[in-house]
mmCIF file of C-alpha atoms and ligand atoms in Angstrom:
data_model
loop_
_atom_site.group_PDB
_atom_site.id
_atom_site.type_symbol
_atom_site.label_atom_id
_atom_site.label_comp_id
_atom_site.label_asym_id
_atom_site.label_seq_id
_atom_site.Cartn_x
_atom_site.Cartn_y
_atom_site.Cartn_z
ATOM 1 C CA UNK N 1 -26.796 -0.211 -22.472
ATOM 2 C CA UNK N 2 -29.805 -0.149 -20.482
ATOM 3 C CA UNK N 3 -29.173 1.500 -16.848
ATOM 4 C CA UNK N 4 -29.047 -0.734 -14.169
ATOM 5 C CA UNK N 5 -30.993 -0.779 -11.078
ATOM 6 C CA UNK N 6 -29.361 -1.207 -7.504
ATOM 7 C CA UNK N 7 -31.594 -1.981 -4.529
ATOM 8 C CA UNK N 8 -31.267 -3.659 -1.734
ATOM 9 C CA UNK N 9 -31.459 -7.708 -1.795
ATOM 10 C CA UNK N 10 -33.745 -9.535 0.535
ATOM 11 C CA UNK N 11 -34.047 -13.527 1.357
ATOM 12 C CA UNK N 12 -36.570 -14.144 -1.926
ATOM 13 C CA UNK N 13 -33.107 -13.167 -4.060
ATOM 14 C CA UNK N 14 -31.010 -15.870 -2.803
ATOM 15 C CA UNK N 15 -31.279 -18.220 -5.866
ATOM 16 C CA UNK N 16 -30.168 -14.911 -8.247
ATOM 17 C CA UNK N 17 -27.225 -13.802 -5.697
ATOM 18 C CA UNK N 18 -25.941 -17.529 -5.596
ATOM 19 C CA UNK N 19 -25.991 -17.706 -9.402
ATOM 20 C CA UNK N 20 -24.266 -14.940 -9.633
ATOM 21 C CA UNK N 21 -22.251 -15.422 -6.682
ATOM 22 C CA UNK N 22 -20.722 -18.765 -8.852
ATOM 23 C CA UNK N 23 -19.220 -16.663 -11.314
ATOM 24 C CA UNK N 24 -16.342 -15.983 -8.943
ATOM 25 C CA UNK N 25 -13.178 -18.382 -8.451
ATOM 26 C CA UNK N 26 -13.554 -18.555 -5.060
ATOM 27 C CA UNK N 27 -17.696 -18.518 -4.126
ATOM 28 C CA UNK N 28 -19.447 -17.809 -0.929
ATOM 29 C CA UNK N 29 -21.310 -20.560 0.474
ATOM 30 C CA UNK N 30 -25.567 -20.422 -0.486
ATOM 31 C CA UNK N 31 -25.417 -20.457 3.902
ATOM 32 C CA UNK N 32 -22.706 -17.536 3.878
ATOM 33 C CA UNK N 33 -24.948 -15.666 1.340
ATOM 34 C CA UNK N 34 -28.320 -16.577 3.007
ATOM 35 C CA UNK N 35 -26.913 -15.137 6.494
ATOM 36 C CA UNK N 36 -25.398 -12.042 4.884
ATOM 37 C CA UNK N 37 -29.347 -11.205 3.723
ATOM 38 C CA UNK N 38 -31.000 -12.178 7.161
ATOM 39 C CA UNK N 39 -28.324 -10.142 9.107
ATOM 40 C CA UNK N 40 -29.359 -6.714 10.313
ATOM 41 C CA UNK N 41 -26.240 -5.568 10.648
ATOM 42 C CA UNK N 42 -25.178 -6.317 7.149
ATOM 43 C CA UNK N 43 -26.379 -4.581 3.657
ATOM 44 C CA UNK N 44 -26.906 -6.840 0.267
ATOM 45 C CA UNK N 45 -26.914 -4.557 -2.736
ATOM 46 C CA UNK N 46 -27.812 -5.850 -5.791
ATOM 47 C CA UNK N 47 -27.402 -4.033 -9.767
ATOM 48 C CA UNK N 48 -30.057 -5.537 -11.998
ATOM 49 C CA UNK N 49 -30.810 -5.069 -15.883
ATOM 50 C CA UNK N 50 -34.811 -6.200 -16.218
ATOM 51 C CA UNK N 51 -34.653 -8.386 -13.250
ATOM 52 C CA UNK N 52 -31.344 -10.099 -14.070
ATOM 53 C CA UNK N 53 -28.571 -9.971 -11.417
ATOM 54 C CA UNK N 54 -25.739 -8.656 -12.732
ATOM 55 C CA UNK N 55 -23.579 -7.369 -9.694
ATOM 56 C CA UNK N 56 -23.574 -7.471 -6.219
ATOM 57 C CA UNK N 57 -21.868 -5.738 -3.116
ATOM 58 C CA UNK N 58 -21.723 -6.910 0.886
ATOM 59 C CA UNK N 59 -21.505 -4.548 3.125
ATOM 60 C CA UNK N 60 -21.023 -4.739 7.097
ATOM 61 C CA UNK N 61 -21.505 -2.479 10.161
ATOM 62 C CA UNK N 62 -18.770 -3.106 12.602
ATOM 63 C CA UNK N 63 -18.783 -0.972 16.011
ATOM 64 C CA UNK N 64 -17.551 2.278 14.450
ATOM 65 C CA UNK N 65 -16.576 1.393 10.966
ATOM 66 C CA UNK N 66 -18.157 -0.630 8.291
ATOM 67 C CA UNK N 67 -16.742 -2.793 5.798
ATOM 68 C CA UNK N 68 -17.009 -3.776 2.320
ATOM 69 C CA UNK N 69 -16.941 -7.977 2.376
ATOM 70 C CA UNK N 70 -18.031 -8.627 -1.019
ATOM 71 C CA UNK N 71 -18.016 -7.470 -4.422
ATOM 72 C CA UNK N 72 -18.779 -8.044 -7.980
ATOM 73 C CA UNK N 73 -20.037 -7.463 -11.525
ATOM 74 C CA UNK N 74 -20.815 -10.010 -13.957
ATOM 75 C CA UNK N 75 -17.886 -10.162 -16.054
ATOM 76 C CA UNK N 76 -19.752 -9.344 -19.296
ATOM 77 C CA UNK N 77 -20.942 -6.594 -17.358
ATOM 78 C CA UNK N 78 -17.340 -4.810 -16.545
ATOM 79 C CA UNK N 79 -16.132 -1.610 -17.355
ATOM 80 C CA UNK N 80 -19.225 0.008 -17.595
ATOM 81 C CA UNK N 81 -18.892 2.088 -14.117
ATOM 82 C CA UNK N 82 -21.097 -0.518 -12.840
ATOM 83 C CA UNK N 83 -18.487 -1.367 -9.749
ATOM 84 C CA UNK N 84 -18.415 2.600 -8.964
ATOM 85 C CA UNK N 85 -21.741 2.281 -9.118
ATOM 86 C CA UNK N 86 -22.234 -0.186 -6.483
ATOM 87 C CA UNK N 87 -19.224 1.234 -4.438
ATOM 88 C CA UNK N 88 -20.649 4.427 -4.090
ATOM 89 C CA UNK N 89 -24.257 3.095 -2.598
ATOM 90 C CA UNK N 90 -22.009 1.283 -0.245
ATOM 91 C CA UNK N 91 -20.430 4.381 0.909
ATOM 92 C CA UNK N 92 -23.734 5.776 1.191
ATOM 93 C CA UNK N 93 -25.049 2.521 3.448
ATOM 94 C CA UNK N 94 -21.929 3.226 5.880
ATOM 95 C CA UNK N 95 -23.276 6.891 6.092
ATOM 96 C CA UNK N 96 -26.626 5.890 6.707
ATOM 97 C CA UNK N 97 -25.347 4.013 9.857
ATOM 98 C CA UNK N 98 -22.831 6.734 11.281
ATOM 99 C CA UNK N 99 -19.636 4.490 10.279
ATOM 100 C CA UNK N 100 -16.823 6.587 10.728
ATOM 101 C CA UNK N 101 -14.479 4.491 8.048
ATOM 102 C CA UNK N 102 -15.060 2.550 5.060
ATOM 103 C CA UNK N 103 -12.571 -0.839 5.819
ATOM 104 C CA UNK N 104 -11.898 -3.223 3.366
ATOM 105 C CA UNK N 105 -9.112 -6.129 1.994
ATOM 106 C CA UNK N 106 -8.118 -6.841 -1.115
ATOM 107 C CA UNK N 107 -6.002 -9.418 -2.895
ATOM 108 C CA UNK N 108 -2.533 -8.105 -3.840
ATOM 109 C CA UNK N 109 -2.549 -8.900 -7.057
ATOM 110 C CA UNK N 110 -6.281 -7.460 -7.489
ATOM 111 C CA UNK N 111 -4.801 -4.148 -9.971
ATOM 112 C CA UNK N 112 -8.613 -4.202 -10.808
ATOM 113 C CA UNK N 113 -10.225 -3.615 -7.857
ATOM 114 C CA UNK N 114 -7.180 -1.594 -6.340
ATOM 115 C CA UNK N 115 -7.831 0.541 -9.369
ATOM 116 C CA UNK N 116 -11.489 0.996 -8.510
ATOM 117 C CA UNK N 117 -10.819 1.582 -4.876
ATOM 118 C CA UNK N 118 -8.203 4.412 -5.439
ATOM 119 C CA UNK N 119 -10.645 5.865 -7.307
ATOM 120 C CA UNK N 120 -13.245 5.389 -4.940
ATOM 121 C CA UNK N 121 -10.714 7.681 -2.548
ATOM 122 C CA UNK N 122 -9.428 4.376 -0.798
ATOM 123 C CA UNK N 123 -6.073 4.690 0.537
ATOM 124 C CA UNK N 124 -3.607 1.436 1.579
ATOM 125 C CA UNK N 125 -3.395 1.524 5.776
ATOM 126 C CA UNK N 126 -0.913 -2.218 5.332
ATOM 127 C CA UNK N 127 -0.745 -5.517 4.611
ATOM 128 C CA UNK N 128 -1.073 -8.839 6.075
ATOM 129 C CA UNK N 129 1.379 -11.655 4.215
ATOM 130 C CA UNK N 130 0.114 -14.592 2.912
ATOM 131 C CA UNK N 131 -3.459 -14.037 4.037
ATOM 132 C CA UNK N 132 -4.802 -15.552 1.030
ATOM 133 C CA UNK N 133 -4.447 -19.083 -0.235
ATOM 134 C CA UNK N 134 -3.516 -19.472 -3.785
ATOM 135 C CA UNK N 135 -6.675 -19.342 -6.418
ATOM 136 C CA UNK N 136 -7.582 -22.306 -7.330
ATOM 137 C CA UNK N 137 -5.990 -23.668 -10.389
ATOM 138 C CA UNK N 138 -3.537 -21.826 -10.173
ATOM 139 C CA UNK N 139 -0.225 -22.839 -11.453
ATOM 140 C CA UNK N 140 2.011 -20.602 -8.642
ATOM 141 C CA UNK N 141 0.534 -22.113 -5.469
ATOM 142 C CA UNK N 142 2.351 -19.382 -3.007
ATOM 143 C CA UNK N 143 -0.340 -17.596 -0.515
ATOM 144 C CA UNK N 144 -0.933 -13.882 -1.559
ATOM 145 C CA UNK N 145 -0.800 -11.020 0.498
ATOM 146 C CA UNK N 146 -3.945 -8.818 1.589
ATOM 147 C CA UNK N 147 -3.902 -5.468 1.116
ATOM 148 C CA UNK N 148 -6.168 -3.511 4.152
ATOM 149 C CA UNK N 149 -7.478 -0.087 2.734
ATOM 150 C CA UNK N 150 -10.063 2.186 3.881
ATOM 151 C CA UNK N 151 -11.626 5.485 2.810
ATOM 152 C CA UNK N 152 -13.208 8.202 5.697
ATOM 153 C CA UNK N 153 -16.731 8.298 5.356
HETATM 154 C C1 COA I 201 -13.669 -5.077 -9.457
HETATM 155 C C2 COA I 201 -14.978 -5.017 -10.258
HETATM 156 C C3 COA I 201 -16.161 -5.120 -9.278
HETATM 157 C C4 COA I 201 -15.038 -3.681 -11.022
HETATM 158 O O1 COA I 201 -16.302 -3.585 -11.642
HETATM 159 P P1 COA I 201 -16.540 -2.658 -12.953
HETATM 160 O O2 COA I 201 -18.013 -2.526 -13.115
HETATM 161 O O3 COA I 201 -15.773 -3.181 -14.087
HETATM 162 O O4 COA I 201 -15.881 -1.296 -12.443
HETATM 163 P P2 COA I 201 -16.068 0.157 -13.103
HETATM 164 O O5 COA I 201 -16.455 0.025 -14.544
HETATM 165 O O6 COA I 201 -16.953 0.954 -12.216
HETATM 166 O O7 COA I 201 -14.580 0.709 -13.022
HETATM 167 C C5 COA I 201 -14.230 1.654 -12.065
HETATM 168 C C6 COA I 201 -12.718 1.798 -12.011
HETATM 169 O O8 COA I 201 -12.104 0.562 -11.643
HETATM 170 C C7 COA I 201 -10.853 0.437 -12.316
HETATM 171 N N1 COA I 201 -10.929 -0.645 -13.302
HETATM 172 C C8 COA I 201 -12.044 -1.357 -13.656
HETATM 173 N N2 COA I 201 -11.704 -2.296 -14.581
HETATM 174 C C9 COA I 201 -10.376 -2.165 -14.796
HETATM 175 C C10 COA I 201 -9.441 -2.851 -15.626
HETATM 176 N N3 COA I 201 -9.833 -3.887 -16.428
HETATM 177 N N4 COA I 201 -8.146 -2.465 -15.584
HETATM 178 C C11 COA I 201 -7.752 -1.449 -14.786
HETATM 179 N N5 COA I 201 -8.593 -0.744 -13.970
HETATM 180 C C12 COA I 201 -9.887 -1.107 -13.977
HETATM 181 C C13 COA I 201 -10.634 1.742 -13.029
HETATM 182 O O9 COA I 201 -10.027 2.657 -12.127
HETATM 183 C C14 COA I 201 -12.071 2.146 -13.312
HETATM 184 O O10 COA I 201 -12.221 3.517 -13.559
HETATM 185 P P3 COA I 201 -12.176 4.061 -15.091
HETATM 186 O O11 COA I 201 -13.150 3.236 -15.877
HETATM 187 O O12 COA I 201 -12.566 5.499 -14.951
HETATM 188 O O13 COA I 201 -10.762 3.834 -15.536
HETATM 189 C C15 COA I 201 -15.046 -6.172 -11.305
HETATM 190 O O14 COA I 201 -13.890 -6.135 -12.108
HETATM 191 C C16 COA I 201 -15.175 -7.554 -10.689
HETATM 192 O O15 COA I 201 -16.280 -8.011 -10.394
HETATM 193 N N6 COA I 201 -14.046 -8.250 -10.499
HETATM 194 C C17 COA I 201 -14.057 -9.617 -9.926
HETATM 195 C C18 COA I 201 -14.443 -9.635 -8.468
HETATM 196 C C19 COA I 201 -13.518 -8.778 -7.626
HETATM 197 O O16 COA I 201 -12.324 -8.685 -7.868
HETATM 198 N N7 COA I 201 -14.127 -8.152 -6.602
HETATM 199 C C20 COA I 201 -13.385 -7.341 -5.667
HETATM 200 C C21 COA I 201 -12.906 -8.208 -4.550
HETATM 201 S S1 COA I 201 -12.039 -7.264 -3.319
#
């Protein structure tokens, strides 16, 4: 596989992020994304194989902590260490600003990206019940619980 590259995304890269952005059941807006790349006080990084999107991550500076609001990898893409990849610039970014924490949620039934955040050195700090409406199409329509982790940066 060719090695991705990860940089940070600016404005001209909303059309790719949205694209890619689609892939996921439940999408942010094109205004969500569009605000997450003007704001200062928020970090779009983007993995790319010859200028193709292929995985993104949001990340946000809070007062003393920043957290991770977004994330994903192009499900052809997967299991390539791509999402460490990404995870670890991200823990860079909140370095880079002094965070103190790395905060994030997660859905419960997420084993994926619980997986990758264990490894990442997240631990679990609780939950909040029901935070999450069902996914779409989905044919148990209960609300699933968040988990909150975070990692010391
Ligand atoms: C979560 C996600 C970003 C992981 O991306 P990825 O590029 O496949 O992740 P990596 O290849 O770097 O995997 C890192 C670790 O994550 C865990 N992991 C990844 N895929 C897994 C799978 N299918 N089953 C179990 N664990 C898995 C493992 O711990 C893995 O480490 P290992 O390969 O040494 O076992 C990707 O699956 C994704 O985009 N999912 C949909 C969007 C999403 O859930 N985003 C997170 C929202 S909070």
């Amino acid at each position: 596989m060719i090695e991705p590259v990860l940089r940070v995304l600016e404005r001209v890269d909303l059309q790719r992020l949205e694209a890619l952005e689609r892939q996921q059941a439940k999408p942010w807006s094109r205004d969500q994304l569009a605000a997450a790349l003007e704001d200062e006080a928020a970090c779009v990084l983007g993995a790319a194989i010859e200028g193709e999107l292929i995985g993104h991550a949001v990340v946000a500076r809070l007062p003393f902590e920043a957290e991770l609001q977004a994330m994903l990898v192009t499900p052809g893409m997967r299991r390539h260490g791509l999402g460490g990849r990404l995870l670890q610039e991200v823990i860079e970014q909140g370095r880079r600003w002094g965070s103190e924490r790395l905060l994030l949620e997660v859905r419960a039934g997420n084993a994926v990206a619980i997986g990758l955040y264990r490894k990442a050195g997240f631990g679990e700090d609780g939950r909040r019940r029901g935070y999450y409406p069902p996914h779409p199409g989905a044919t148990d329509a209960t609300r699933e619980d968040a988990i909150l982790m975070s990692r010391p940066l």
